[in-house]
XYZ file of C-alpha atoms in Angstrom:
426
model
C -4.555 35.408 10.365
C -0.902 35.773 9.444
C 0.692 39.198 9.290
C 1.582 39.923 5.643
C 5.287 39.630 5.014
C 5.260 41.351 1.603
C 3.252 43.942 -0.299
C -0.159 42.632 -1.283
C -0.365 41.281 -4.829
C -2.957 39.240 -6.695
C -2.134 35.548 -7.057
C -4.249 33.014 -8.934
C -3.769 29.298 -8.294
C -5.141 26.931 -10.949
C -6.040 23.624 -9.266
C -7.797 23.204 -5.930
C -6.486 19.778 -4.940
C -4.035 19.232 -2.120
C -1.059 20.805 -3.899
C -3.093 23.777 -5.121
C -4.673 24.596 -1.766
C -1.295 24.344 0.001
C 0.222 26.705 -2.577
C -2.682 29.096 -1.999
C -2.234 28.971 1.777
C 1.505 29.642 1.619
C 1.019 32.539 -0.814
C -1.653 33.860 1.538
C 0.848 33.720 4.402
C 3.062 36.025 2.325
C 0.261 38.592 2.244
C -0.999 37.969 -1.287
C -4.654 38.216 -2.254
C -5.180 34.677 -3.519
C -7.896 33.236 -5.730
C -8.083 29.457 -6.047
C -9.702 28.041 -9.205
C -11.147 24.537 -9.532
C -14.373 23.231 -11.120
C -14.772 20.477 -8.498
C -15.988 20.765 -4.920
C -13.336 21.174 -2.203
C -11.840 17.790 -1.396
C -13.139 16.121 -4.558
C -9.759 15.590 -6.160
C -7.179 12.943 -6.978
C -5.855 12.869 -3.406
C -9.358 11.998 -2.149
C -8.888 8.612 -3.797
C -5.567 7.842 -2.171
C -4.490 5.904 0.912
C -4.040 9.139 2.838
C -0.482 8.463 3.948
C 2.301 10.906 4.682
C 4.716 8.526 3.000
C 7.880 10.385 3.893
C 10.267 7.587 2.926
C 8.425 6.550 -0.275
C 11.279 8.061 -2.270
C 12.240 5.016 -4.349
C 10.914 5.558 -7.902
C 8.524 3.133 -9.579
C 11.230 2.306 -12.112
C 12.888 -0.325 -9.955
C 15.376 -2.834 -11.434
C 13.718 -5.588 -13.436
C 10.723 -3.458 -14.373
C 11.125 -4.206 -18.095
C 10.596 -7.928 -17.500
C 7.285 -7.217 -15.755
C 5.595 -5.395 -18.641
C 4.415 -8.580 -20.445
C 2.829 -9.722 -17.176
C 1.022 -6.402 -16.790
C -0.445 -6.843 -20.266
C -1.578 -10.399 -19.549
C -2.696 -10.159 -15.921
C -5.374 -7.500 -15.528
C -5.884 -8.606 -11.906
C -2.375 -7.675 -10.802
C -1.597 -4.668 -8.578
C -0.275 -2.787 -11.601
C -2.022 -3.253 -14.945
C -1.486 -1.922 -18.443
C -4.412 -1.813 -20.845
C -3.164 -3.139 -24.212
C -4.941 -0.287 -26.017
C -2.841 2.217 -24.062
C 0.525 0.807 -25.107
C 1.075 2.705 -28.397
C 0.269 6.090 -26.885
C 2.180 5.600 -23.672
C 5.259 3.978 -25.248
C 7.336 7.222 -25.381
C 6.570 7.791 -21.697
C 7.584 4.205 -20.902
C 10.914 4.575 -22.709
C 11.738 7.561 -20.509
C 10.475 5.611 -17.502
C 12.730 2.630 -18.264
C 15.715 4.954 -18.625
C 15.309 5.660 -14.892
C 15.635 1.970 -13.912
C 19.430 2.047 -13.570
C 20.669 1.655 -10.017
C 22.596 4.940 -10.121
C 19.502 6.790 -11.364
C 17.327 5.233 -8.674
C 19.735 6.423 -5.977
C 19.811 9.901 -7.512
C 16.014 10.163 -7.633
C 15.661 8.862 -4.062
C 18.141 11.454 -2.805
C 16.324 14.239 -4.672
C 12.943 13.229 -3.274
C 14.269 12.792 0.257
C 15.372 16.424 0.269
C 11.682 17.318 0.032
C 10.008 14.649 2.152
C 12.255 15.310 5.145
C 10.360 18.583 5.683
C 6.783 17.328 5.359
C 5.630 17.711 8.972
C 7.384 21.042 9.545
C 5.773 22.439 6.410
C 2.287 21.183 7.267
C 2.444 22.397 10.886
C 1.459 26.059 10.342
C -1.297 25.106 7.901
C -2.830 22.541 10.253
C -2.454 24.822 13.277
C -4.812 27.263 11.556
C -7.513 24.568 11.167
C -10.076 24.163 14.003
C -10.004 20.349 13.736
C -6.776 19.171 15.381
C -7.362 15.515 14.466
C -6.883 15.876 10.706
C -3.507 14.140 10.860
C -3.238 10.982 12.935
C -0.360 10.019 15.216
C -0.098 6.297 14.442
C 2.649 4.845 12.221
C 2.004 2.856 9.035
C 2.359 -0.930 8.758
C 3.306 -3.084 5.782
C 2.659 -6.831 5.726
C 3.940 -9.617 3.468
C 2.773 -13.115 2.607
C 6.248 -14.652 2.902
C 9.861 -13.924 3.869
C 10.623 -13.477 0.160
C 8.529 -10.302 -0.029
C 10.340 -8.794 2.914
C 13.712 -9.856 1.527
C 12.900 -8.125 -1.756
C 12.348 -4.863 0.114
C 15.573 -4.931 2.117
C 17.787 -3.125 -0.452
C 15.213 -0.346 -0.629
C 14.979 -0.231 3.163
C 18.744 0.116 3.345
C 18.675 3.041 0.911
C 15.927 4.694 2.949
C 17.999 4.171 6.092
C 20.983 5.854 4.428
C 18.732 8.823 3.690
C 17.690 9.111 7.346
C 14.342 7.273 7.360
C 13.286 4.596 9.842
C 11.674 1.177 9.635
C 11.430 -1.824 11.924
C 10.700 -5.474 11.105
C 7.683 -7.150 12.713
C 6.947 -10.806 13.386
C 3.487 -12.350 13.502
C 2.986 -11.671 17.198
C 3.893 -7.995 16.823
C 1.567 -7.616 13.848
C -1.262 -9.161 15.878
C -0.595 -6.877 18.829
C -0.781 -3.778 16.639
C -3.661 -5.014 14.482
C -5.806 -7.672 16.218
C -7.939 -8.084 13.073
C -4.827 -9.372 11.262
C -3.637 -11.692 14.053
C -2.419 -14.992 12.634
C -2.811 -13.856 9.026
C 0.698 -12.442 8.450
C 4.057 -13.458 9.934
C 6.262 -10.857 8.250
C 5.908 -7.114 8.297
C 7.338 -3.654 8.749
C 6.400 -0.566 10.701
C 7.313 2.910 9.454
C 7.462 5.057 12.597
C 7.971 8.302 10.658
C 4.875 7.875 8.456
C 1.418 9.137 9.430
C -2.070 8.990 7.900
C -4.803 11.600 7.598
C -8.188 10.932 9.179
C -10.028 11.456 5.879
C -8.534 12.347 2.513
C -11.539 14.350 1.332
C -12.034 16.037 4.696
C -8.342 16.926 4.979
C -8.371 18.931 1.732
C -11.768 20.441 2.504
C -10.570 21.604 5.953
C -7.498 23.291 4.485
C -9.733 24.960 1.888
C -12.091 26.221 4.609
C -9.086 27.626 6.489
C -7.917 29.382 3.321
C -11.352 30.976 2.833
C -11.654 31.910 6.525
C -8.386 33.835 6.192
C -9.700 35.894 3.301
C -8.999 33.642 0.327
C -11.442 33.206 -2.556
C -12.207 29.830 -4.141
C -14.114 29.864 -7.423
C -15.768 26.687 -8.626
C -14.893 27.402 -12.234
C -12.641 26.079 -14.964
C -9.598 28.095 -16.001
C -9.277 28.061 -19.785
C -6.457 30.489 -20.523
C -3.516 32.259 -18.956
C -3.651 35.854 -20.204
C -0.312 37.396 -21.018
C 1.389 40.660 -21.784
C 4.797 40.282 -23.443
C 6.687 37.677 -21.385
C 4.515 37.795 -18.284
C 1.082 36.582 -17.242
C -1.393 39.331 -16.471
C -4.352 37.184 -15.463
C -6.448 34.075 -15.962
C -9.629 33.704 -18.045
C -12.360 31.376 -16.810
C -14.799 29.277 -18.838
C -17.614 31.793 -18.265
C -15.483 34.606 -19.693
C -14.516 36.146 -16.358
C -10.965 37.526 -16.355
C -9.016 37.550 -13.111
C -6.027 39.911 -12.892
C -2.865 38.333 -11.498
C 0.633 39.370 -10.516
C 1.474 35.673 -9.990
C -0.081 32.526 -11.453
C 0.506 29.011 -10.125
C -0.443 25.979 -12.219
C -1.029 23.180 -9.696
C -3.732 21.215 -11.465
C -2.157 17.752 -11.687
C -3.041 16.151 -15.023
C -5.213 19.227 -15.657
C -2.019 21.212 -16.220
C -1.592 19.771 -19.728
C -3.909 22.252 -21.548
C -1.628 25.083 -20.384
C 1.647 23.611 -21.670
C 1.736 25.774 -24.807
C 1.311 28.946 -22.750
C 3.915 27.728 -20.278
C 6.372 26.939 -23.070
C 6.814 23.299 -22.117
C 5.946 19.866 -23.457
C 6.402 17.771 -20.337
C 5.725 13.984 -20.455
C 2.942 14.014 -17.869
C 0.776 10.882 -17.642
C -2.361 10.294 -15.606
C -2.159 6.853 -13.987
C -5.419 5.562 -12.549
C -5.576 4.544 -8.905
C -8.729 2.728 -7.752
C -10.269 2.739 -4.285
C -13.303 1.368 -2.477
C -14.843 2.908 0.647
C -16.807 0.805 3.147
C -18.842 3.165 5.364
C -19.576 0.463 8.003
C -16.894 -2.227 7.564
C -17.633 -3.918 10.928
C -13.908 -4.665 11.221
C -11.608 -2.464 13.261
C -8.377 -1.525 11.500
C -6.300 0.735 13.737
C -3.441 1.669 11.411
C -3.101 2.302 7.730
C -1.829 -1.102 6.536
C -0.123 -1.782 3.209
C -0.586 -5.334 1.970
C 2.487 -5.533 -0.238
C 1.763 -8.786 -2.076
C -1.874 -7.857 -2.579
C -0.946 -4.469 -4.010
C -3.386 -2.461 -1.897
C -3.837 -0.731 1.445
C -6.366 -0.757 4.276
C -6.833 2.892 5.282
C -9.190 3.601 8.228
C -10.853 7.009 7.864
C -13.679 8.906 9.502
C -15.907 8.237 6.482
C -15.209 4.511 6.545
C -12.540 1.991 5.669
C -10.879 2.917 2.388
C -9.287 0.032 0.492
C -7.236 0.594 -2.599
C -3.990 1.529 -4.215
C -3.914 -0.629 -7.335
C -2.885 1.398 -10.384
C -3.531 1.142 -14.097
C -1.997 2.614 -17.239
C -4.756 3.551 -19.688
C -5.066 5.851 -22.693
C -5.877 9.533 -21.970
C -9.625 10.005 -21.735
C -10.323 6.291 -21.240
C -13.351 5.420 -19.130
C -12.560 4.131 -15.600
C -12.444 0.370 -15.285
C -14.111 -0.198 -11.927
C -13.474 -3.906 -12.245
C -10.090 -2.902 -10.845
C -11.849 -1.796 -7.640
C -13.820 -5.047 -7.571
C -10.514 -6.950 -7.797
C -9.280 -5.011 -4.764
C -12.343 -6.020 -2.807
C -11.986 -9.693 -3.788
C -8.459 -9.649 -2.350
C -9.526 -7.720 0.746
C -12.271 -10.232 1.527
C -9.770 -13.076 1.325
C -7.860 -11.387 4.149
C -10.939 -10.211 6.083
C -13.980 -12.312 5.052
C -16.149 -10.588 7.657
C -15.976 -7.176 5.927
C -19.385 -5.547 5.525
C -19.619 -4.110 1.998
C -23.086 -2.570 2.347
C -23.083 0.977 0.954
C -19.686 0.452 -0.706
C -18.493 3.291 -2.956
C -15.894 3.034 -5.723
C -13.653 5.864 -6.848
C -10.688 6.574 -9.079
C -8.008 9.233 -9.014
C -5.603 9.969 -11.857
C -2.163 10.388 -10.342
C -0.035 12.869 -12.329
C 3.176 10.928 -12.995
C 6.361 11.962 -14.750
C 8.725 9.228 -15.985
C 11.248 9.834 -13.187
C 8.420 10.028 -10.587
C 9.608 13.485 -9.484
C 7.355 16.558 -9.651
C 7.965 19.763 -11.550
C 8.426 22.738 -9.209
C 9.737 25.493 -11.444
C 9.067 28.770 -13.208
C 7.603 28.727 -16.682
C 10.438 29.270 -19.185
C 8.063 31.463 -21.199
C 6.120 33.479 -18.610
C 8.377 34.622 -15.811
C 5.675 35.128 -13.178
C 4.015 31.727 -13.664
C 5.082 28.860 -11.399
C 4.491 25.187 -12.203
C 3.756 22.701 -9.401
C 2.502 19.350 -10.688
C 3.524 15.762 -11.391
C 3.648 14.549 -7.775
C 2.496 11.031 -8.641
C 1.521 9.163 -5.469
C 3.049 11.807 -3.195
C 0.702 14.732 -3.748
C -0.702 14.532 -0.224
C 2.743 13.980 1.278
C 4.379 16.887 -0.543
C 1.480 19.358 -0.681
C 2.699 21.717 2.049
C 6.368 21.464 1.096
C 5.491 22.351 -2.484
C 3.437 25.283 -1.228
C 6.373 26.640 0.751
C 8.712 26.308 -2.231
C 6.230 27.995 -4.567
C 5.928 30.921 -2.129
C 9.719 31.210 -2.123
C 9.805 31.348 -5.923
C 7.018 33.937 -6.027
C 8.977 36.109 -3.574
C 12.207 35.673 -5.579
C 13.811 34.014 -2.564
C 16.292 31.188 -2.989
C 14.512 28.106 -1.580
C 16.218 26.176 1.209
C 16.154 23.089 -1.029
C 17.871 23.094 -4.418
C 15.098 22.794 -7.010
C 17.275 22.016 -10.027
C 16.244 18.343 -9.824
C 12.604 19.411 -10.212
C 13.102 21.724 -13.162
C 10.893 21.381 -16.241
C 14.078 21.718 -18.256
C 15.288 18.294 -17.194
C 13.293 16.840 -20.095
C 14.856 19.143 -22.701
C 17.486 16.646 -23.930
C 14.784 14.215 -24.950
C 12.447 16.737 -26.505
C 10.633 17.648 -23.326
C 10.866 21.425 -23.372
C 9.433 23.368 -26.292
């Protein structure tokens, strides 16, 4: 148990996914009495249905040059790695216009630099949280691989690799022999690849979050399996949180870290942030009968092989759909069709499909900021595909804000106010 570093106050964290539990743990380290609110079971969150990678150099935004020309293909090809349901287009068009505004080369460099300031601290920030967990194998020690069908795929990545190198991240090119040495199951299947020596993968996405939650509870934290419905307020400050069953929790600090579930609180927060939930589909094979040693990104296939303790997780394809739309698990079936082309011997018995809705902002940067309306409420959402990567770093920064300390990293790039010029802040 950490020695409290500040006077004990009540803190309520809304959202028990990876970002929420890391915020709760860092507030707990400050000596706060923390209550974590989430209607789902520990570990059953968006990050569960991810590839489980600490993708420290995945700082290049989705809005890469030429993205506009790809939109017609997304509408026509529902089997591609990134799909757009035609019915979603009218509702998501304003978000897309903001998204396309980030496709300029200068903007891409700016976003990458902003994100790198956070991802460079991932392992240092996770260290104290993982040290407090009994299981010391939660985070693996093997790097991540990426493989390509042809030299063209690798050539397309080189400008982005150069930008990552400028920001201090590492990568090395692999030939077919090197790929086969690292991954015997892929020997002879790919002749072009990369290894990211500064990336790591968790042993199980669900188990990782659940273990951190158990550590939080073991250190005196409270997790309520409830839904938060309202932030109670007194003048310009929050005084508590009301749950769906009518229970009212007093709070000196409130953190909204609920991913796409943050949207119902925007009026209370005084913001109107363009937050979209983008579906990411996964399949889990409990007994794949194929050994995959590393987490392997298949770039041209648009998915990843992620070995975990609960099986081989295969996924990563994403889909833009209207809010509230039913999951389209044909997307997961498409993933498996592609995976079987690479590894026909995969055993799919007991296969499970899942979907997570990644909370994306148009510039693919999160919001880590105070509410402009309620001074003791902190917002921490919009991490897109980097929720797992940035969970602990976000938690540290949120604890700094709650303590009125100036964070080591400048958070102006992650302000909710950055959307004000285009109608983003109420």
